[in-house]
Amino acid sequence: MLDLRIDNALLYDGTGAEPGGHSLGVKDGRIAAIGRFEGEAAQRIDASGLALMPGIIDTHTHYDAQITWDGFANPSPALGVTTVIMGNCGFTIAPCRPPDRDLTMRNLTHVEGMSLDALRAGIDWGFESFPEYLDMIERKGVGPNVACFVGHSGVRTFVMRQDAAKRAATADEVARMRRIVLEAMEAGACGFSTTRSYQHNGEAGIPMPSRLADDQEMLALSGALREGRKGLLMMTKASDTPVPWIESLAAAADRPYLVAALLHSNLTPEATFEDLQHIAAARNRGRQMYGAVSACPLNFEFTLHEPYVFEGLAAWQPLMKMSEAEVKKALAAPAFRARLKEELSKRARRMFTGEWDKAFVAQAADPGNAGMEGQSIEALARRAGAHPVDFLLDLALSEDLDTLFTATLLNSDESAVGRMLKDPNAIVSLSDAGAHLTFLCDAGFGLHLLGYWARDKKLMPLASAVRKLTSEPARLFGIRGRGTLEVGNWADLLLFDPGSVGRGASKRVYDLPAGASRIDSPALGVHGVWVNGRLVADRDGLRKDAPRAGRVLREFSV
Ligand SMILES: [Zn+2]
């Protein structure tokens, strides 16, 4: 007898093929039958009017810390995600020795947008090495399936301690890092990740360690994957990291390379397309290279207590080392403001574009300013006869930096984003789930692709959108037995209503350790999410009795 049969659903099998109207049967965690078949089942669901697809694979998450206290990697499973790839951008918490835990958390609190209190209260440090980390999360149990990169900054901090964010590595240090990468790959890491991005800073604005690596170190650590003959390379590039240089790393390692984060900017509208052209050219030369693109506009909700959006700007760098009292003084200083205005007037690839019509007052701290809520900084500044920089800083200072702003930073040009999503060299990714928690939530990127882009905007057939969320990432990472609806595959399933699928309005919730807040964006149109054949989420979100049905994935076929 089957454990489950889902009847009368429209089946999107993940290959991009036209959907068919059939039944699907599950037995012992795997898909046991598809099509028209007889057979009793312990549970039967009539899914008339609904669609069934493989669970979404989210290739760009940062759940490394959270998964140690929240095995379900909330909110991803309720948003249709059945497999998460962690450890992106080089930010892993393993390996890590006890004396370096505080340094690691101080780095993470910044790039992950999570309070230090939340990390200190939350992280279970029951490991030192990367293999011990994988063993620990496996022992504790995970809700979705989990795969993890071994991260450059984690490895660098392990070997170089405080010096990791200060200098180039010696030959001996590089050799030790290389051994750790190899050890992690043998234990089941899915690849090696790193970042060059100017946006990636630790406490007090010190760069994340991997940004200090020279070419020798990059070649040696990427090359470790050649020795192991497996795994994927992943880099979040900087505005001035040339794709041909990344290609040289891919060539030296003879491994596939995923290049992030290709987000479209109105200041440099051709830059992401040039990156994709370089990637296409590399592929013509036989390299397996892919660009990671996003289906979501990059919206940030922030106060100037945590001005992550501005921290990629050179003018802002000195402020990152200051106390808040000093920051307030600096924000009022004409010289700082002049430098900021000058930098924003230049066209460059950066996170904050300076488009003041896309920045808004979300919530004023002073009730007397409530009339500004929902209005753009550009409109408010024009009315006040002020420069937008002065208007924003004066308003924030007058409210003790408590003013809540929202800004759309990148990916706001829909025709450009549409072109990128359809690019054959692009992987739809970049949810950053588990990071930037106080600023945004794109964990529902997959539902957004299905509902907004495929259904509403008709950018691509629904079957193609499903393929981009399932079999494409499964093939790229070499995840076997998942990503398509096939007999014998694991029953990672998403049952949804094609007419209403999407993501709801975001809201702030306070469910992190130490009462810290995050932004949540609930699912629309999701009727059921199964991981390895077991129901973890339904129309009401993650089930109260959700099983830890996921597996720690350690075997990859690339
Ligand atoms: Zn990232």
XYZ file of C-alpha atoms and ligand atoms in Angstrom:
559
model
C 0.000 0.000 0.000
C 1.197 3.522 -0.827
C 1.844 6.022 1.958
C 0.296 8.858 -0.019
C -1.401 9.459 -3.319
C -2.144 12.865 -4.771
C -4.846 12.644 -7.434
C -6.093 15.013 -10.127
C -3.198 17.486 -9.908
C -1.587 19.082 -12.925
C 1.938 17.639 -12.773
C 4.873 19.894 -13.631
C 7.714 17.405 -13.681
C 10.580 19.909 -13.451
C 12.029 19.214 -16.904
C 10.175 22.100 -18.523
C 7.793 19.710 -20.305
C 4.123 20.596 -20.676
C 2.203 19.553 -17.564
C 0.034 16.457 -17.521
C -3.048 15.695 -15.475
C -2.282 12.618 -13.414
C -1.746 11.071 -10.016
C 1.437 10.683 -8.022
C 2.076 7.993 -5.422
C 4.628 8.039 -2.583
C 6.081 5.070 -0.712
C 8.933 5.116 1.831
C 9.879 8.702 1.032
C 10.193 8.195 -2.704
C 7.959 8.682 -5.709
C 6.547 5.214 -6.335
C 4.108 5.826 -9.197
C 3.147 8.538 -11.651
C 0.285 8.584 -14.136
C -2.888 6.521 -14.069
C -2.445 3.710 -11.579
C -4.509 1.731 -9.144
C -3.662 1.293 -5.522
C -4.758 2.159 -2.036
C -2.870 4.675 0.026
C -2.756 5.506 3.721
C -3.568 9.074 2.746
C -5.258 10.350 -0.376
C -5.452 13.978 -1.486
C -7.834 15.193 -4.182
C -5.819 17.999 -5.735
C -8.308 19.062 -8.400
C -7.466 22.541 -9.645
C -3.978 22.459 -8.114
C -0.501 21.929 -9.548
C 2.215 19.634 -8.227
C 5.914 20.219 -8.816
C 9.236 19.139 -7.314
C 10.161 21.150 -4.205
C 12.147 24.326 -4.814
C 15.934 24.145 -4.446
C 17.284 27.391 -2.985
C 20.941 27.617 -3.994
C 21.847 30.830 -2.144
C 21.097 30.762 1.583
C 22.923 31.691 4.773
C 21.244 29.397 7.307
C 24.609 28.162 8.675
C 24.099 29.741 12.097
C 20.289 29.578 12.259
C 20.123 25.873 11.386
C 21.900 25.085 14.687
C 18.920 26.449 16.679
C 16.161 26.210 14.048
C 16.466 22.936 12.171
C 13.591 23.951 9.925
C 15.411 26.915 8.364
C 12.338 29.078 8.691
C 10.697 30.497 6.729
C 11.913 28.567 3.651
C 9.916 25.292 3.872
C 6.579 27.123 4.139
C 7.611 28.959 0.941
C 7.905 25.727 -1.044
C 11.641 25.172 -0.538
C 12.648 21.566 0.153
C 16.435 21.874 -0.265
C 18.648 24.729 0.918
C 22.292 25.293 -0.009
C 24.105 27.042 2.844
C 27.573 28.500 3.243
C 27.369 30.884 0.301
C 29.786 33.812 -0.121
C 32.329 32.068 2.124
C 30.447 32.765 5.348
C 30.402 29.439 7.123
C 30.572 29.058 10.886
C 32.635 25.877 10.477
C 35.421 25.241 11.008
C 35.762 27.376 14.140
C 37.761 26.970 17.366
C 36.225 28.093 20.690
C 38.468 31.192 21.062
C 37.414 32.412 17.587
C 33.662 32.072 18.091
C 33.158 35.650 19.144
C 35.118 36.975 16.152
C 33.077 34.760 13.820
C 29.797 35.984 15.306
C 30.903 39.616 15.110
C 31.620 39.159 11.419
C 28.296 37.441 10.842
C 26.142 39.877 12.768
C 27.033 42.468 10.218
C 26.720 40.638 6.927
C 23.805 38.500 8.064
C 21.839 41.398 9.538
C 21.252 39.470 12.744
C 21.864 40.900 16.189
C 24.907 39.693 18.111
C 22.552 38.879 20.993
C 20.540 36.590 18.720
C 23.673 34.796 17.523
C 25.109 34.467 21.043
C 21.843 33.136 22.421
C 21.162 30.915 19.453
C 24.226 29.208 17.986
C 24.973 25.680 19.143
C 28.773 25.438 19.025
C 28.942 21.673 19.380
C 31.647 21.351 16.711
C 35.060 22.612 15.673
C 35.785 21.118 12.258
C 33.607 21.241 9.169
C 32.958 17.467 9.259
C 31.870 17.799 12.907
C 29.489 20.609 11.915
C 27.795 18.464 9.255
C 27.587 15.572 11.727
C 26.042 17.823 14.376
C 23.270 19.256 12.203
C 22.560 15.762 10.908
C 22.284 14.436 14.462
C 19.976 17.282 15.516
C 17.839 16.799 12.422
C 16.871 19.193 9.635
C 13.453 20.102 8.220
C 14.467 20.621 4.600
C 17.358 18.879 2.851
C 20.576 20.758 3.462
C 23.819 21.062 1.526
C 26.713 23.266 2.549
C 29.684 24.939 0.905
C 32.930 25.130 2.824
C 33.417 28.873 3.124
C 36.620 30.779 2.470
C 36.246 33.298 5.327
C 35.562 30.509 7.823
C 38.624 28.558 6.699
C 40.822 31.677 6.669
C 39.768 32.654 10.190
C 40.445 29.118 11.405
C 44.015 29.210 10.094
C 44.953 32.893 10.477
C 42.832 33.971 13.461
C 42.795 37.787 13.910
C 45.134 38.203 10.944
C 42.552 36.736 8.570
C 41.043 40.147 7.863
C 44.389 41.965 7.814
C 46.866 40.481 5.377
C 47.756 38.037 2.632
C 48.415 34.454 3.702
C 51.850 32.833 3.784
C 52.547 29.768 1.666
C 52.274 27.629 4.784
C 48.919 29.131 5.720
C 47.610 28.582 2.198
C 48.703 24.945 2.400
C 46.854 24.506 5.703
C 43.712 26.154 4.289
C 43.889 23.858 1.299
C 43.982 20.782 3.529
C 40.891 22.013 5.388
C 39.022 22.581 2.129
C 39.921 19.049 1.017
C 38.847 17.601 4.365
C 35.496 19.431 4.090
C 34.969 18.215 0.535
C 35.619 14.643 1.631
C 33.108 15.046 4.470
C 30.412 16.167 2.020
C 30.669 19.894 1.305
C 29.007 20.730 -2.021
C 31.837 23.054 -3.014
C 33.965 26.048 -2.045
C 32.554 29.562 -1.730
C 34.115 33.012 -1.433
C 33.392 36.717 -1.779
C 35.200 39.767 -3.136
C 32.274 42.171 -2.603
C 32.927 45.577 -1.024
C 29.532 45.207 0.602
C 30.797 42.296 2.701
C 32.289 43.722 5.883
C 32.632 42.445 9.407
C 32.438 44.435 12.578
C 33.788 47.996 12.398
C 34.005 47.801 8.631
C 36.874 45.335 8.472
C 36.610 43.378 5.234
C 35.393 39.794 5.367
C 38.592 37.673 5.430
C 38.328 36.203 1.931
C 38.608 39.682 0.437
C 42.267 39.710 1.534
C 43.177 36.627 -0.517
C 45.693 37.099 -3.317
C 45.742 35.221 -6.620
C 48.007 32.466 -5.273
C 45.591 31.703 -2.458
C 42.554 31.832 -4.756
C 44.210 29.448 -7.212
C 45.339 27.069 -4.474
C 41.968 26.855 -2.728
C 39.895 26.644 -5.913
C 42.416 24.106 -7.160
C 41.785 21.890 -4.130
C 38.536 20.929 -5.832
C 40.491 19.721 -8.839
C 42.410 17.359 -6.596
C 39.175 16.025 -5.097
C 37.590 15.961 -8.579
C 34.254 17.113 -7.225
C 32.270 20.124 -6.094
C 31.233 23.525 -7.334
C 32.969 26.882 -6.964
C 30.933 29.942 -5.986
C 31.973 33.577 -5.727
C 30.156 36.792 -4.974
C 32.144 39.138 -7.160
C 32.907 42.798 -6.592
C 32.080 45.565 -9.036
C 35.666 45.342 -10.291
C 36.105 41.551 -10.322
C 36.442 40.619 -13.997
C 34.618 37.487 -15.106
C 37.648 36.397 -17.215
C 39.695 36.218 -13.974
C 37.005 34.003 -12.428
C 37.182 31.914 -15.586
C 40.908 31.426 -14.992
C 40.098 30.057 -11.511
C 37.454 27.762 -12.988
C 39.979 26.571 -15.582
C 42.707 25.933 -12.991
C 40.271 23.923 -10.906
C 38.517 22.315 -13.871
C 35.272 22.701 -11.919
C 31.929 24.439 -12.570
C 31.753 28.034 -11.324
C 28.678 29.945 -10.128
C 29.160 33.716 -10.243
C 27.035 35.905 -7.949
C 25.420 38.318 -7.439
C 24.276 39.565 -10.843
C 21.805 42.244 -9.777
C 20.779 44.892 -12.268
C 21.638 48.530 -11.565
C 20.152 51.525 -13.332
C 23.482 53.305 -12.883
C 25.376 50.721 -14.930
C 22.553 49.102 -16.905
C 24.810 47.050 -19.194
C 27.177 45.675 -16.544
C 25.227 42.536 -15.622
C 24.632 41.758 -19.298
C 28.342 42.133 -19.984
C 29.015 39.655 -17.169
C 26.515 37.232 -18.707
C 28.188 37.661 -22.113
C 31.591 36.854 -20.605
C 30.028 33.796 -18.988
C 28.488 32.757 -22.311
C 31.872 33.155 -24.013
C 33.531 31.048 -21.313
C 30.919 28.363 -21.845
C 31.713 28.374 -25.548
C 35.294 27.621 -24.531
C 34.037 24.584 -22.621
C 33.904 26.095 -19.116
C 30.881 25.330 -17.007
C 30.080 28.817 -15.769
C 26.767 30.218 -14.600
C 25.577 33.590 -13.388
C 23.323 33.782 -10.312
C 20.440 36.205 -10.903
C 17.461 37.216 -8.788
C 13.733 37.299 -9.487
C 13.165 39.896 -6.763
C 13.753 43.624 -6.618
C 16.352 44.197 -3.885
C 14.293 46.026 -1.269
C 15.833 46.996 2.058
C 14.010 48.181 5.156
C 16.463 49.928 7.479
C 17.279 52.592 10.031
C 20.570 54.448 10.235
C 21.403 52.429 13.363
C 22.253 49.677 10.878
C 22.986 51.414 7.572
C 24.102 48.305 5.629
C 22.804 49.797 2.386
C 25.346 52.625 2.557
C 28.317 50.639 3.791
C 29.612 49.822 0.329
C 30.250 53.552 -0.185
C 33.817 54.780 0.392
C 32.511 57.912 2.135
C 30.724 55.745 4.686
C 33.723 53.534 5.558
C 35.095 55.728 8.401
C 31.691 55.703 10.119
C 31.763 51.946 10.499
C 34.542 52.230 13.074
C 32.707 54.847 15.157
C 30.448 54.659 18.171
C 26.871 55.750 17.563
C 27.483 59.110 19.271
C 30.399 59.713 16.882
C 28.318 58.568 13.917
C 25.645 61.137 14.732
C 28.274 63.863 14.769
C 29.691 62.653 11.458
C 26.252 62.537 9.817
C 25.764 66.196 10.677
C 29.171 67.283 9.360
C 29.133 69.220 6.076
C 32.419 67.652 4.924
C 31.009 64.097 5.241
C 27.832 65.100 3.433
C 29.825 66.701 0.619
C 31.864 63.502 0.155
C 28.704 61.410 0.145
C 26.966 63.621 -2.439
C 30.084 63.611 -4.618
C 30.332 59.813 -4.536
C 26.619 59.326 -5.215
C 26.820 61.641 -8.234
C 29.213 59.198 -9.949
C 28.098 56.210 -11.954
C 29.528 53.017 -10.492
C 28.380 49.511 -9.648
C 27.256 49.593 -6.066
C 24.355 48.609 -3.873
C 22.908 52.047 -3.160
C 22.350 53.709 -6.503
C 21.263 57.107 -5.203
C 17.828 56.848 -6.814
C 15.952 58.881 -4.212
C 12.607 58.310 -5.908
C 13.002 54.656 -4.875
C 13.738 55.438 -1.201
C 10.816 56.066 1.150
C 10.003 56.929 4.728
C 8.354 53.719 5.948
C 7.741 54.686 9.544
C 8.509 57.952 11.323
C 9.545 57.741 14.977
C 8.066 61.164 15.753
C 4.246 61.156 15.397
C 4.546 64.704 14.064
C 6.324 63.270 10.986
C 3.701 60.612 10.283
C 2.571 62.535 7.216
C 5.890 61.650 5.537
C 5.213 57.918 5.671
C 4.947 56.358 2.248
C 6.484 59.359 0.517
C 9.753 59.253 -1.407
C 12.856 61.039 -0.167
C 13.030 62.772 -3.540
C 9.523 64.238 -3.227
C 9.982 65.190 0.420
C 13.362 66.814 -0.249
C 12.016 68.775 -3.210
C 9.177 70.117 -1.108
C 11.596 71.081 1.638
C 14.010 72.658 -0.826
C 16.812 70.403 0.394
C 19.263 67.979 -1.170
C 17.966 64.405 -0.634
C 21.140 63.485 1.302
C 20.602 66.389 3.706
C 16.898 65.653 3.998
C 17.397 61.983 4.845
C 20.214 62.591 7.336
C 18.472 65.540 9.028
C 15.260 63.561 9.390
C 17.082 60.543 10.844
C 19.112 62.715 13.239
C 15.977 64.531 14.422
C 14.464 61.134 15.313
C 17.525 59.721 17.073
C 18.188 57.505 14.000
C 14.941 55.607 14.626
C 13.291 56.580 11.308
C 12.494 53.435 9.328
C 13.274 53.767 5.603
C 12.699 51.445 2.672
C 14.657 51.546 -0.546
C 14.685 49.551 -3.761
C 18.369 49.299 -4.448
C 18.816 47.017 -7.404
C 16.769 44.920 -9.841
C 14.073 47.580 -10.159
C 14.063 47.689 -13.998
C 11.607 44.927 -14.818
C 12.447 44.581 -18.494
C 16.135 44.132 -17.604
C 15.338 41.653 -14.835
C 13.079 39.747 -17.236
C 15.937 39.479 -19.754
C 18.267 38.181 -17.038
C 15.774 35.608 -15.767
C 15.446 34.184 -19.283
C 19.179 34.125 -19.974
C 20.303 30.536 -20.653
C 23.506 31.149 -18.651
C 21.640 32.302 -15.545
C 20.570 30.374 -12.460
C 17.587 31.892 -10.609
C 18.887 32.276 -7.087
C 20.068 34.927 -4.590
C 17.306 34.683 -1.999
C 19.996 35.257 0.667
C 17.572 33.454 3.010
C 18.945 33.400 6.531
C 20.860 36.677 5.969
C 19.973 40.369 6.063
C 17.095 39.306 8.304
C 16.356 42.751 9.682
C 16.325 44.261 6.188
C 14.436 41.975 3.823
C 13.025 38.505 3.111
C 13.351 36.983 -0.351
C 13.085 33.367 0.837
C 9.884 33.206 -1.249
C 11.779 33.956 -4.484
C 10.491 30.755 -6.057
C 6.825 31.557 -5.438
C 7.514 35.047 -6.825
C 8.943 33.549 -10.029
C 5.907 31.258 -10.414
C 3.227 33.813 -9.573
C 4.564 37.187 -10.551
C 6.895 36.477 -13.452
C 5.345 33.375 -15.060
C 1.615 33.924 -14.386
C 1.164 37.703 -14.114
C 3.925 38.994 -16.408
C 3.875 35.956 -18.744
C 7.672 36.137 -18.956
C 7.912 32.394 -19.473
C 5.607 29.355 -19.361
C 4.977 28.064 -15.850
C 6.731 24.818 -16.802
C 9.935 26.771 -17.579
C 9.744 28.635 -14.277
C 9.360 25.306 -12.470
C 12.432 23.939 -14.304
C 14.511 26.955 -13.207
C 13.632 26.279 -9.563
C 14.126 22.513 -9.586
C 16.012 20.476 -12.184
C 18.371 23.318 -13.198
C 19.826 23.861 -9.729
C 19.788 20.082 -9.083
C 21.883 19.514 -12.214
C 24.272 22.392 -11.441
C 25.020 21.103 -7.937
C 24.871 17.437 -8.898
C 22.040 16.739 -6.456
C 20.902 13.255 -7.359
C 17.375 11.914 -7.078
C 15.781 15.332 -6.665
C 14.597 18.197 -8.855
C 12.264 16.183 -11.108
C 9.110 14.132 -10.604
C 10.281 10.680 -11.605
C 9.591 7.262 -10.197
C 12.420 6.434 -7.814
C 13.246 10.052 -6.987
C 12.820 11.401 -3.470
C 9.321 12.791 -2.872
C 10.218 16.471 -2.415
C 6.939 18.038 -3.500
C 5.176 21.385 -3.703
C 1.400 21.445 -4.186
C 0.109 24.878 -5.137
C -2.693 26.850 -6.714
C -1.344 28.355 -9.977
C -4.027 31.050 -9.818
C -2.930 32.489 -6.489
C 0.664 31.350 -5.926
C 3.036 34.121 -4.876
C 4.394 35.822 -1.823
C 2.384 38.032 0.498
C 3.143 41.471 1.884
C 6.174 41.475 4.149
C 5.853 42.120 7.841
C 8.182 42.305 10.825
C 8.097 39.391 13.293
C 9.983 38.882 16.565
C 10.801 35.191 16.735
C 14.615 35.105 16.711
C 16.654 34.200 19.813
C 16.778 37.038 22.377
C 13.561 38.417 20.860
C 15.344 39.826 17.795
C 13.233 40.764 14.783
C 13.271 39.699 11.166
C 11.167 40.461 8.118
C 8.820 37.707 7.020
C 7.032 37.336 3.715
C 4.334 34.647 3.891
C 3.379 32.234 1.121
C 0.301 32.599 -1.050
C -1.348 29.655 -2.778
C 0.796 26.930 -1.181
C -1.298 23.871 -0.245
C 1.348 21.359 0.758
C 5.127 20.902 0.994
C 6.608 17.415 1.412
C 10.246 16.649 2.158
C 11.248 13.043 1.482
C 7.565 12.119 1.379
C 6.607 13.771 4.664
C 4.343 16.799 4.975
C 6.164 19.742 6.579
C 4.024 22.737 5.540
C 0.465 23.363 4.387
C -1.851 26.314 3.755
C -1.199 27.595 7.274
C 2.585 27.532 6.906
C 5.027 25.252 8.706
C 3.022 22.579 10.525
C 3.203 22.509 14.311
C 4.068 18.812 14.169
C 6.393 19.121 11.162
C 8.896 16.241 11.102
C 12.634 16.790 10.664
C 12.313 14.974 7.377
C 15.290 16.499 5.592
C 18.678 14.969 4.939
C 22.141 16.435 5.054
C 23.256 15.954 1.458
C 26.868 14.823 1.120
C 27.050 13.119 -2.266
C 27.067 15.196 -5.417
C 27.561 14.107 -8.991
C 29.566 17.142 -10.125
Zn 25.262 35.590 0.115
